[in-house]
Coordinates of C-alpha atoms and ligand atoms in Angstrom, one line a residue:
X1 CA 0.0 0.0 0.0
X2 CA 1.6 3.7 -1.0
X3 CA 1.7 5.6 1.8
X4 CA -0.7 9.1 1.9
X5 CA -1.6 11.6 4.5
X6 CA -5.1 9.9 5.0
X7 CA -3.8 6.5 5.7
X8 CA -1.2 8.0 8.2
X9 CA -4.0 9.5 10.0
X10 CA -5.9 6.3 9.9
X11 CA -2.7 4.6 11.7
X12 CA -2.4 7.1 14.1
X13 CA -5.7 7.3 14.9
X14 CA -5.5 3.8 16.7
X15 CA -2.6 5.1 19.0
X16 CA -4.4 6.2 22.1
X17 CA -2.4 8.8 24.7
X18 CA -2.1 6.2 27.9
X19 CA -3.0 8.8 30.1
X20 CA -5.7 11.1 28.1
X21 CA -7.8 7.6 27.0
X22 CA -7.9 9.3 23.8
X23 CA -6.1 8.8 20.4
X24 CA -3.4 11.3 19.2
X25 CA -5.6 12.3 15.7
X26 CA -8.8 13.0 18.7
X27 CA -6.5 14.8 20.9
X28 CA -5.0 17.0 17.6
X29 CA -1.6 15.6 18.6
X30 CA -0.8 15.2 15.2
X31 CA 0.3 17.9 12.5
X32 CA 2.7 19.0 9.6
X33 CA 2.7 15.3 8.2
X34 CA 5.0 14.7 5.2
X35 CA 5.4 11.8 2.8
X36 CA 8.5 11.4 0.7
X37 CA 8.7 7.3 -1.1
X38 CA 8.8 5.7 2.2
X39 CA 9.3 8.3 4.4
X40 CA 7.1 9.2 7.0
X41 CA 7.4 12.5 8.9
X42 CA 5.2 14.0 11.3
X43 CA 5.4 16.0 14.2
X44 CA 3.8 15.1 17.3
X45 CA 2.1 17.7 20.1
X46 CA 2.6 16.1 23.7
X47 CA 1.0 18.0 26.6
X48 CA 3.9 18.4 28.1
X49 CA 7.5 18.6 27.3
X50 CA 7.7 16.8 30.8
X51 CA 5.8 13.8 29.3
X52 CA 7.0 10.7 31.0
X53 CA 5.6 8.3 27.9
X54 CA 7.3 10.2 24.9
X55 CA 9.1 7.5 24.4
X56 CA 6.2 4.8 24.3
X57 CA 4.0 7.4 22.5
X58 CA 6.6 7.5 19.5
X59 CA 7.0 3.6 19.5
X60 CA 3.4 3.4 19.4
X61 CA 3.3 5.6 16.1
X62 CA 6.3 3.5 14.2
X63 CA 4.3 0.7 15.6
X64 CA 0.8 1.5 14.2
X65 CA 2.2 2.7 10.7
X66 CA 4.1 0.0 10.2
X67 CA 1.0 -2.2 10.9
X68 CA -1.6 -0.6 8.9
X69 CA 0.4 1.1 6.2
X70 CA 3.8 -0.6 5.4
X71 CA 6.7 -2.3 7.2
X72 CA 8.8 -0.4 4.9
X73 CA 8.0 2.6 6.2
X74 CA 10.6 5.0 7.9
X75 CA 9.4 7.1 10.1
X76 CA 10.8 10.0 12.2
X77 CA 9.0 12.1 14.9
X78 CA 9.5 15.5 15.4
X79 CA 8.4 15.5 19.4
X80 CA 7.4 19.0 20.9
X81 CA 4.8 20.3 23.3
X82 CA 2.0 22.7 23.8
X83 CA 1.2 22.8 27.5
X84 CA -2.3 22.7 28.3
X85 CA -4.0 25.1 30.5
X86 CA -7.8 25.1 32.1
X87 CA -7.3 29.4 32.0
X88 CA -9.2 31.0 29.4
X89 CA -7.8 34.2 27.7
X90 CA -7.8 37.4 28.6
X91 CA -7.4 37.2 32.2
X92 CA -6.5 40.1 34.1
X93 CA -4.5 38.2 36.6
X94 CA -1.2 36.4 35.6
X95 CA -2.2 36.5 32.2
X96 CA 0.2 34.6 30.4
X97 CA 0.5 31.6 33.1
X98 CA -1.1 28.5 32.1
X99 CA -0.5 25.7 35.7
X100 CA -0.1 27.6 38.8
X101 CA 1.3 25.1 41.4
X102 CA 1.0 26.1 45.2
X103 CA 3.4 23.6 47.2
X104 CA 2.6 23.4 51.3
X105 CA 2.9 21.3 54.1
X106 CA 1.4 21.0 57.4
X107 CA 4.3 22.2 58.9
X108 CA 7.8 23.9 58.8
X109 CA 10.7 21.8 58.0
X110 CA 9.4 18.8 56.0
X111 CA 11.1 20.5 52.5
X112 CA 8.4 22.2 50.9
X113 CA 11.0 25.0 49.2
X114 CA 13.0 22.0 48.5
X115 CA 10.5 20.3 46.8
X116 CA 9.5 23.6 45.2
X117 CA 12.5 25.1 44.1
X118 CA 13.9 21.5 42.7
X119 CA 10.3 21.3 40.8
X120 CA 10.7 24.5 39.3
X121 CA 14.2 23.8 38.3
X122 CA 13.5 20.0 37.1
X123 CA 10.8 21.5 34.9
X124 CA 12.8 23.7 33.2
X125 CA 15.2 21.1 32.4
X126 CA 12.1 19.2 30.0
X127 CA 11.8 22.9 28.3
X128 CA 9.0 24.7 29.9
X129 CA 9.3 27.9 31.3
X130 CA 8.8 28.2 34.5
X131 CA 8.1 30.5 37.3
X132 CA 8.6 30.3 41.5
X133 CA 7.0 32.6 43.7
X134 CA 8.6 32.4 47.4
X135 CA 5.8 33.2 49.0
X136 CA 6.9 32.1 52.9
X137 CA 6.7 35.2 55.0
X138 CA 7.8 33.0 57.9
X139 CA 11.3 31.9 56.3
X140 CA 12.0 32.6 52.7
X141 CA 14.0 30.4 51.1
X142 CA 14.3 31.5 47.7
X143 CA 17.5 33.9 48.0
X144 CA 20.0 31.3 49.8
X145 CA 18.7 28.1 47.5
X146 CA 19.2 29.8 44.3
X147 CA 22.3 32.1 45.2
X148 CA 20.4 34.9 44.9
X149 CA 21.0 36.4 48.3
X150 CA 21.1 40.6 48.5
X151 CA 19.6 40.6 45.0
X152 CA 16.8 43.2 44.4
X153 CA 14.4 42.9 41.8
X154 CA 14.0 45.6 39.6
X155 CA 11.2 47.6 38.5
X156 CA 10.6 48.2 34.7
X157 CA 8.2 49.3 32.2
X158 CA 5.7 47.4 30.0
X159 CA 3.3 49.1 28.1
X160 CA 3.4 52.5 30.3
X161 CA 2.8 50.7 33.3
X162 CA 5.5 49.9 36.1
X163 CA 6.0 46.0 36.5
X164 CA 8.4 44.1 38.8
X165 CA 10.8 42.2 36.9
X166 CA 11.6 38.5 38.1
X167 CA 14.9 37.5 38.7
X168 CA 16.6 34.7 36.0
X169 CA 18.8 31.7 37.7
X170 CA 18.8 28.5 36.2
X171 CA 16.6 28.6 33.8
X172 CA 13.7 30.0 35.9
X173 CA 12.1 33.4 36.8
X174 CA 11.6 34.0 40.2
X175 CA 10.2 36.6 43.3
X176 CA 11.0 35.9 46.7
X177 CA 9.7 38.1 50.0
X178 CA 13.2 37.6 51.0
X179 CA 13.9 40.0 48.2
X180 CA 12.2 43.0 49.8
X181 CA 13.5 42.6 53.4
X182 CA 16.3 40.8 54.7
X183 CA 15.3 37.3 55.5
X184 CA 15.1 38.4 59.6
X185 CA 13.3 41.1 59.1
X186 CA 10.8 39.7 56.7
X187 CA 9.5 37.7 60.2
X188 CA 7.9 40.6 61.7
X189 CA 6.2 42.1 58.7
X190 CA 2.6 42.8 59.7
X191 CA -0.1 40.9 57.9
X192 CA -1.7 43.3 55.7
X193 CA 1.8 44.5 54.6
X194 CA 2.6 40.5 53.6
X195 CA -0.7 40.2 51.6
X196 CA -0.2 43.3 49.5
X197 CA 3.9 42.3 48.8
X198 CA 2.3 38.8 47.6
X199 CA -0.5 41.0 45.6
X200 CA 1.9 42.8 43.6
X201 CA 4.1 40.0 42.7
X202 CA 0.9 38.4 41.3
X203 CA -0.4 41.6 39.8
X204 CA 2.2 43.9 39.1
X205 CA 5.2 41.7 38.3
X206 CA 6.3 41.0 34.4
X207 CA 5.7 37.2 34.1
X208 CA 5.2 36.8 30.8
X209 CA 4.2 33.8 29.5
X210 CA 4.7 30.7 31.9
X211 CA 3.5 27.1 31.6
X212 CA 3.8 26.4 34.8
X213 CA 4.4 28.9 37.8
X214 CA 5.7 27.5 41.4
X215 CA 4.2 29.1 44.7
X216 CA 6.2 28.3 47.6
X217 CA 3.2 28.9 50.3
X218 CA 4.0 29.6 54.1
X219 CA 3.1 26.1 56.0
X220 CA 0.0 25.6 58.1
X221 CA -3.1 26.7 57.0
X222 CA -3.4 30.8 57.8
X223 CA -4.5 34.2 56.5
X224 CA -1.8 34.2 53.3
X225 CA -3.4 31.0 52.0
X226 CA -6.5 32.1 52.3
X227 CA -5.6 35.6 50.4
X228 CA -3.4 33.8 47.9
X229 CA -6.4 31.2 47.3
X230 CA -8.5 34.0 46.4
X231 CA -6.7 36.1 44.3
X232 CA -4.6 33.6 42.4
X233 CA -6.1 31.0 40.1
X234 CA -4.6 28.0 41.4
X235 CA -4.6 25.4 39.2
X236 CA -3.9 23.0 41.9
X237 CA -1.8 22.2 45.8
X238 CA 0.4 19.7 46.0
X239 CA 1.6 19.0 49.8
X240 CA 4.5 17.9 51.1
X241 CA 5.1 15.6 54.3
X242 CA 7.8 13.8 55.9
X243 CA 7.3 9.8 57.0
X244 CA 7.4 11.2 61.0
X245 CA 4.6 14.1 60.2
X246 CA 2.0 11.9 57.7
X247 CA -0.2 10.9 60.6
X248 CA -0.1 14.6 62.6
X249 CA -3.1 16.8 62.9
X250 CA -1.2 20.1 60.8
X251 CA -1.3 18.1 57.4
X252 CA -4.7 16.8 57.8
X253 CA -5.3 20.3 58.0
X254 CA -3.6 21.3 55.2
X255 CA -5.1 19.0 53.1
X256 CA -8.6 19.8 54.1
X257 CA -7.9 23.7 53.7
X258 CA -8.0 23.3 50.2
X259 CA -10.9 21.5 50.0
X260 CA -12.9 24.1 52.0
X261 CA -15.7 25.7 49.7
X262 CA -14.1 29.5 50.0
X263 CA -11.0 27.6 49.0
X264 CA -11.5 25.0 46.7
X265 CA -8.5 24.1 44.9
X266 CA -7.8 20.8 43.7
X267 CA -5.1 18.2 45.9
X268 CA -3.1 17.1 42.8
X269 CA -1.5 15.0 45.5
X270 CA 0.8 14.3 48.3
X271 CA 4.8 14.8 48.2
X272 CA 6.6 12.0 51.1
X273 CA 10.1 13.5 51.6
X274 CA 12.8 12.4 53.8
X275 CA 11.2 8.6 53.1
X276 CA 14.5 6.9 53.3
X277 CA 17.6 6.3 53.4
X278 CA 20.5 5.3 50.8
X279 CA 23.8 4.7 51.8
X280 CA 26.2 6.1 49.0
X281 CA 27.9 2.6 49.2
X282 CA 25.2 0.8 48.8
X283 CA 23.1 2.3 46.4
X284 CA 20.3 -0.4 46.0
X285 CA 19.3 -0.5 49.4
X286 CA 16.6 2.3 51.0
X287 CA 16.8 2.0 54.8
X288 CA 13.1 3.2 56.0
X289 CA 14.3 5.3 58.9
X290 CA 10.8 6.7 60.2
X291 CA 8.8 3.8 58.8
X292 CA 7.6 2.9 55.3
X293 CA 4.0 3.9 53.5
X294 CA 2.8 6.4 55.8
X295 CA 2.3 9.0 52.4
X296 CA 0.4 6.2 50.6
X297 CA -1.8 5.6 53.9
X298 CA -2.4 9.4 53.8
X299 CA -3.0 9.5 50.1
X300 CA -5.5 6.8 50.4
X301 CA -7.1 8.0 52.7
X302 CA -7.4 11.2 50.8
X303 CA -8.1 9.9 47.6
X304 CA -5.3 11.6 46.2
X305 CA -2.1 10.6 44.3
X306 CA 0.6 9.7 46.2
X307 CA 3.0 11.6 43.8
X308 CA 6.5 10.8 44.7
X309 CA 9.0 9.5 47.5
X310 CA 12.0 11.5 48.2
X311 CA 15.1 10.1 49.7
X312 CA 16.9 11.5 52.5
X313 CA 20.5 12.6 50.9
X314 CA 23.4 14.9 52.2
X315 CA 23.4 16.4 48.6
X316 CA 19.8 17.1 49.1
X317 CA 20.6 19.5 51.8
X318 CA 23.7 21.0 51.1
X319 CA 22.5 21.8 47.4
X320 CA 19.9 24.0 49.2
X321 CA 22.4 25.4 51.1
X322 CA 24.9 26.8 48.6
X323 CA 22.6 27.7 46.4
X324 CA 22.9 24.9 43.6
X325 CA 19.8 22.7 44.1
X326 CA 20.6 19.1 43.3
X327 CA 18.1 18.6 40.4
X328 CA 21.0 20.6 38.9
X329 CA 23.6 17.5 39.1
X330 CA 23.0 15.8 36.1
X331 CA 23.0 12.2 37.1
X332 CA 23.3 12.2 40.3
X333 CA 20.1 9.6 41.9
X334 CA 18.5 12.9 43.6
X335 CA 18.6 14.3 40.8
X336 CA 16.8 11.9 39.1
X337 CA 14.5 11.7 41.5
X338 CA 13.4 14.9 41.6
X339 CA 13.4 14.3 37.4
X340 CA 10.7 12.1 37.9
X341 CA 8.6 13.9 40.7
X342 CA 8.8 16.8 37.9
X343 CA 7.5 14.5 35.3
X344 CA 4.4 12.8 37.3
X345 CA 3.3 16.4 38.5
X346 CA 3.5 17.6 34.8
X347 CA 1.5 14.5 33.9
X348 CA -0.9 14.9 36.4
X349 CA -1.7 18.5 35.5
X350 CA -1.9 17.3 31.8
X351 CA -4.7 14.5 32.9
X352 CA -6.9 17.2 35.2
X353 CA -6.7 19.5 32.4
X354 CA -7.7 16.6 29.8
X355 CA -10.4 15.5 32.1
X356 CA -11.8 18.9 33.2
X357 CA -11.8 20.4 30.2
X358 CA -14.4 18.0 28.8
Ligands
LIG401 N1 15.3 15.0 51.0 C1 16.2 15.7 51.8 N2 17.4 15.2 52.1 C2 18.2 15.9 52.9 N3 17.9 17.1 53.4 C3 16.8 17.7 53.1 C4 15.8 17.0 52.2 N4 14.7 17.8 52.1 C5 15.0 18.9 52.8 N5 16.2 18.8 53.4 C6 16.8 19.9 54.2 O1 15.9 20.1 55.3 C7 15.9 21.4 55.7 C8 14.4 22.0 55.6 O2 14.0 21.9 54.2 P1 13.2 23.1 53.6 O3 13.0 22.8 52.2 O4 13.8 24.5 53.9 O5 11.8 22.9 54.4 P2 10.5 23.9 54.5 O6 10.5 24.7 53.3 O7 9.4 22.9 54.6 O8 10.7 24.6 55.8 C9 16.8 22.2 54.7 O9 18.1 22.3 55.4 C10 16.9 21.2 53.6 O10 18.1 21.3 52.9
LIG402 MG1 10.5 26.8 53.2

C-alpha cells in the first residue's frame, strides 16, 4: 500500500495517549505530516514537554504505521509540546501563566522550598518555562537556595505601566519576599503589609508567559493561603510531608484547607520526603528510617495521588544550602529523582486539564 496523508491519519488514529484515554488524531496531537517514497514525517504535540511516555507514544506511532500502512515505512518524529492550561484568555490576573502550582505542608521543615524550588528547576530542564514565587513570610528560602541572596528585583516598564521584573537563575524566573527585606526582618512584617507584597508580585510583576508557575506557600493553614487562594487561580496544591509528620493533625489540616468551599482548589497530590535512606555505598538499598508507607496511607485515605518518594541525601541539603539545588547534578540519583517527581506532576496537570476540560 503507498503511503498518503489519509492512511497515516488512519494509523495514528488507533494510538491512544495512555494517560488522556484518547487517540493522538482525537487529541489534535498530530500535525505538519510529510510523505517522501517511504518516508514518513510528522510531528507530534505532547501535553507536556515533561511527558514521561514520549518514548512509548513515538513507538506506538512507528508501531501502528508499520502495521496498517507498510513495514517499509521510515518514520521520524519531530516531538514538541503545547502545554495545556484550564485558564481562558484574557485574564487580568497572571495572564500569560497556564498551571499555577502552590506547594505546602502541614508544617515547617518537611522540604516544601525544596521540593519547590527543585520542581521549578526539574521542569525547566524538559523545556518549559517556569516560574517560583517564594511566598513564605515566615522563612524565605528562595534567595539562599538559588544564590540569589542581597539581589533586588527591579522595576521596569511594560506598556506605560511599572511592573516588577523577576529575577533569571537557572533557567527559571523568580520573586521571593526575601527579596524586599532581609530574610530576619521579613519575620515581623505585619499581615496586611505581607498580603499586599504577595498582591503585587501576582499583579504587578512582568511574568510573561509561563507554563507552569511555582508558589512556595508559608506552612499551616493561615491568612496568606487564604488571600493567595483567592486572588490567584490555582490550578492545583500539591503537599508535602515527611514519614514522622504523615499521621499529625497540621497536614490533615492542610489538606482539608484546600478542600474548604471559600478555597477550593484541587489536591493534585501528596509529596513524602525524607522517606529513606540510601547509603552512597550501597546504592540499591533504601533504609526506611521513620517507617515505610505512611504517604500512601495518607494518600488513600485522601483519595489523592501519592505523587512521589524522596530520599533522604546529604546532597539534598547542602544543594539548598549553597545555592545549587541538586536537580542541577546531572546524574546524580537525587537528581533523578526529583526528574521524575517533575514528570508525574506535569502529567498529572496534563490528565486534570484533559479530564476537566471536557
Ligand atoms: N530529601 C532531603 N534530604 C536531605 N535534606 C533535606 C531533604 N529535604 C529537605 N532537606 C533539608 O531540610 C531542611 C528543611 O528543608 P526546607 O525545604 O527548607 O523545608 P521547609 O520549606 O518545609 O521549611 C533544609 O536544610 C533542607 O536542605
Ligand atoms: Mg521553606
Amino acid at each position: 500500500m503507498s503511503i498518503t496523508k489519509a492512511a497515516v491519519i488512519n494509523a495514528l488514529s488507533y494510538v491512544d495517549d495512555p494517560d488522556l484515554g484518547k487517540d493522538l488524531v482525537t487529541l489534535n496531537m498530530v500535525d505538519n505530516i510529510e510523505i517522501d517514497g517511504n518516508k514518513v514525517r510528522f510531528r507530534l504535540i505532547l501535553t507536556t514537554p515533561a511527558c514521561p511516555m514520549k518514548e512509548q507514544i513515538k513507538n506506538a506511532c512507528i508501531t501502528a504505521i508499520r502495521h496498517f500502512i507498510s513495514k517499509e515505512a521510515q518514520v521520524e518524529i519531530d516531538l514538541t509540546s503545547r502545554v495545556t492550561t484550564l485558564r481562558q484568555d484574557g485574564n487580568s490576573i497572571l495572564p500569560g501563566v497556564k498551571n499555577i502550582i502552590a506547594v505546602a505542608s502541614g508544617k515547617g521543615g518537611v522540604g516544601k522550598s525544596t521540593v519547590a524550588v527543585n520542581l521549578a528547576i526539574g521542569l525547566a530542564k524538559t523545556g518549559a518555562s517556569v516560574g517560583l514565587i517564594d511566598a513564605d513570610i515566615y522563612g524565605p528560602s528562595v534567595p539562599v537556595m538559588l544564590n540569589l541572596r542581597g539581589r533586588r528585583p527591579h522595576v521596569i516598564q511594560v506598556n506605560g505601566h511599572n511592573k516588577i521584573e523577576p529575577i533569571e537563575q537557572y533557567g527559571i524566573k523568580t520573586l521571593s519576599i526575601g527579596f524586599l527585606a532581609e530574610e530576619k526582618q521579613a519575620i515581623v512584617w505585619r499581615g496586611p503589609m505581607v498580603s499586599s507584597a504577595l498582591r503585587q508580585f501576582i499583579t504587578d510583576a512582568d511574568w510573561g508567559a509561563l507554563d507552569y508557575l511555582i508558589i512556595d506557600l508559608p506552612p499551616g493553614t493561615g491568612d496568606v493561603h487564604l488571600t493567595l487562594a483567592q486572588t490567584v487561580p490555582i490550578t492545583a496544591a500539591i503537599v508535602v510531608t515527611t514519614p514522622q509528620e504523615v499521621a499529625k493533625a497540621d497536614v490533615v489540616r492542610a489538606i482539608a484547607m484546600f478542600q474548604l468551599p471559600q478555597i477550593n482548589v484541587p489536591v493534585l497530590g501528596i509529596v513524602e520526603n525524607m522517606s529513606y535512606f540510601t547509603p552512597p555505598e550501597l546504592p540499591d538499598k533504601k533504609y526506611y528510617l521513620f517507617g515505610q508507607g505512611g504517604g500512601r496511607i495518607l494518600a488513600d485515605e485522601f483519595d489523592v495521588p501519592l505523587l512521589g518518594e524522596l530520599p533522604i541525601v546529604e546532597t539534598i541539603r547542602s544543594g539548598g544550602d549553597n545555592g545549587t539545588p541538586v536537580v542541577l547534578n546531572n546524574n546524580s540519583p537525587a537528581a533523578e529523582a526529583f526528574m521524575q517527581l517533575a514528570q508525574t506532576i506535569a502529567r498529572n496537570i496534563a490528565i486534570r486539564n484533559a479530564e476537566t476540560a471536557v
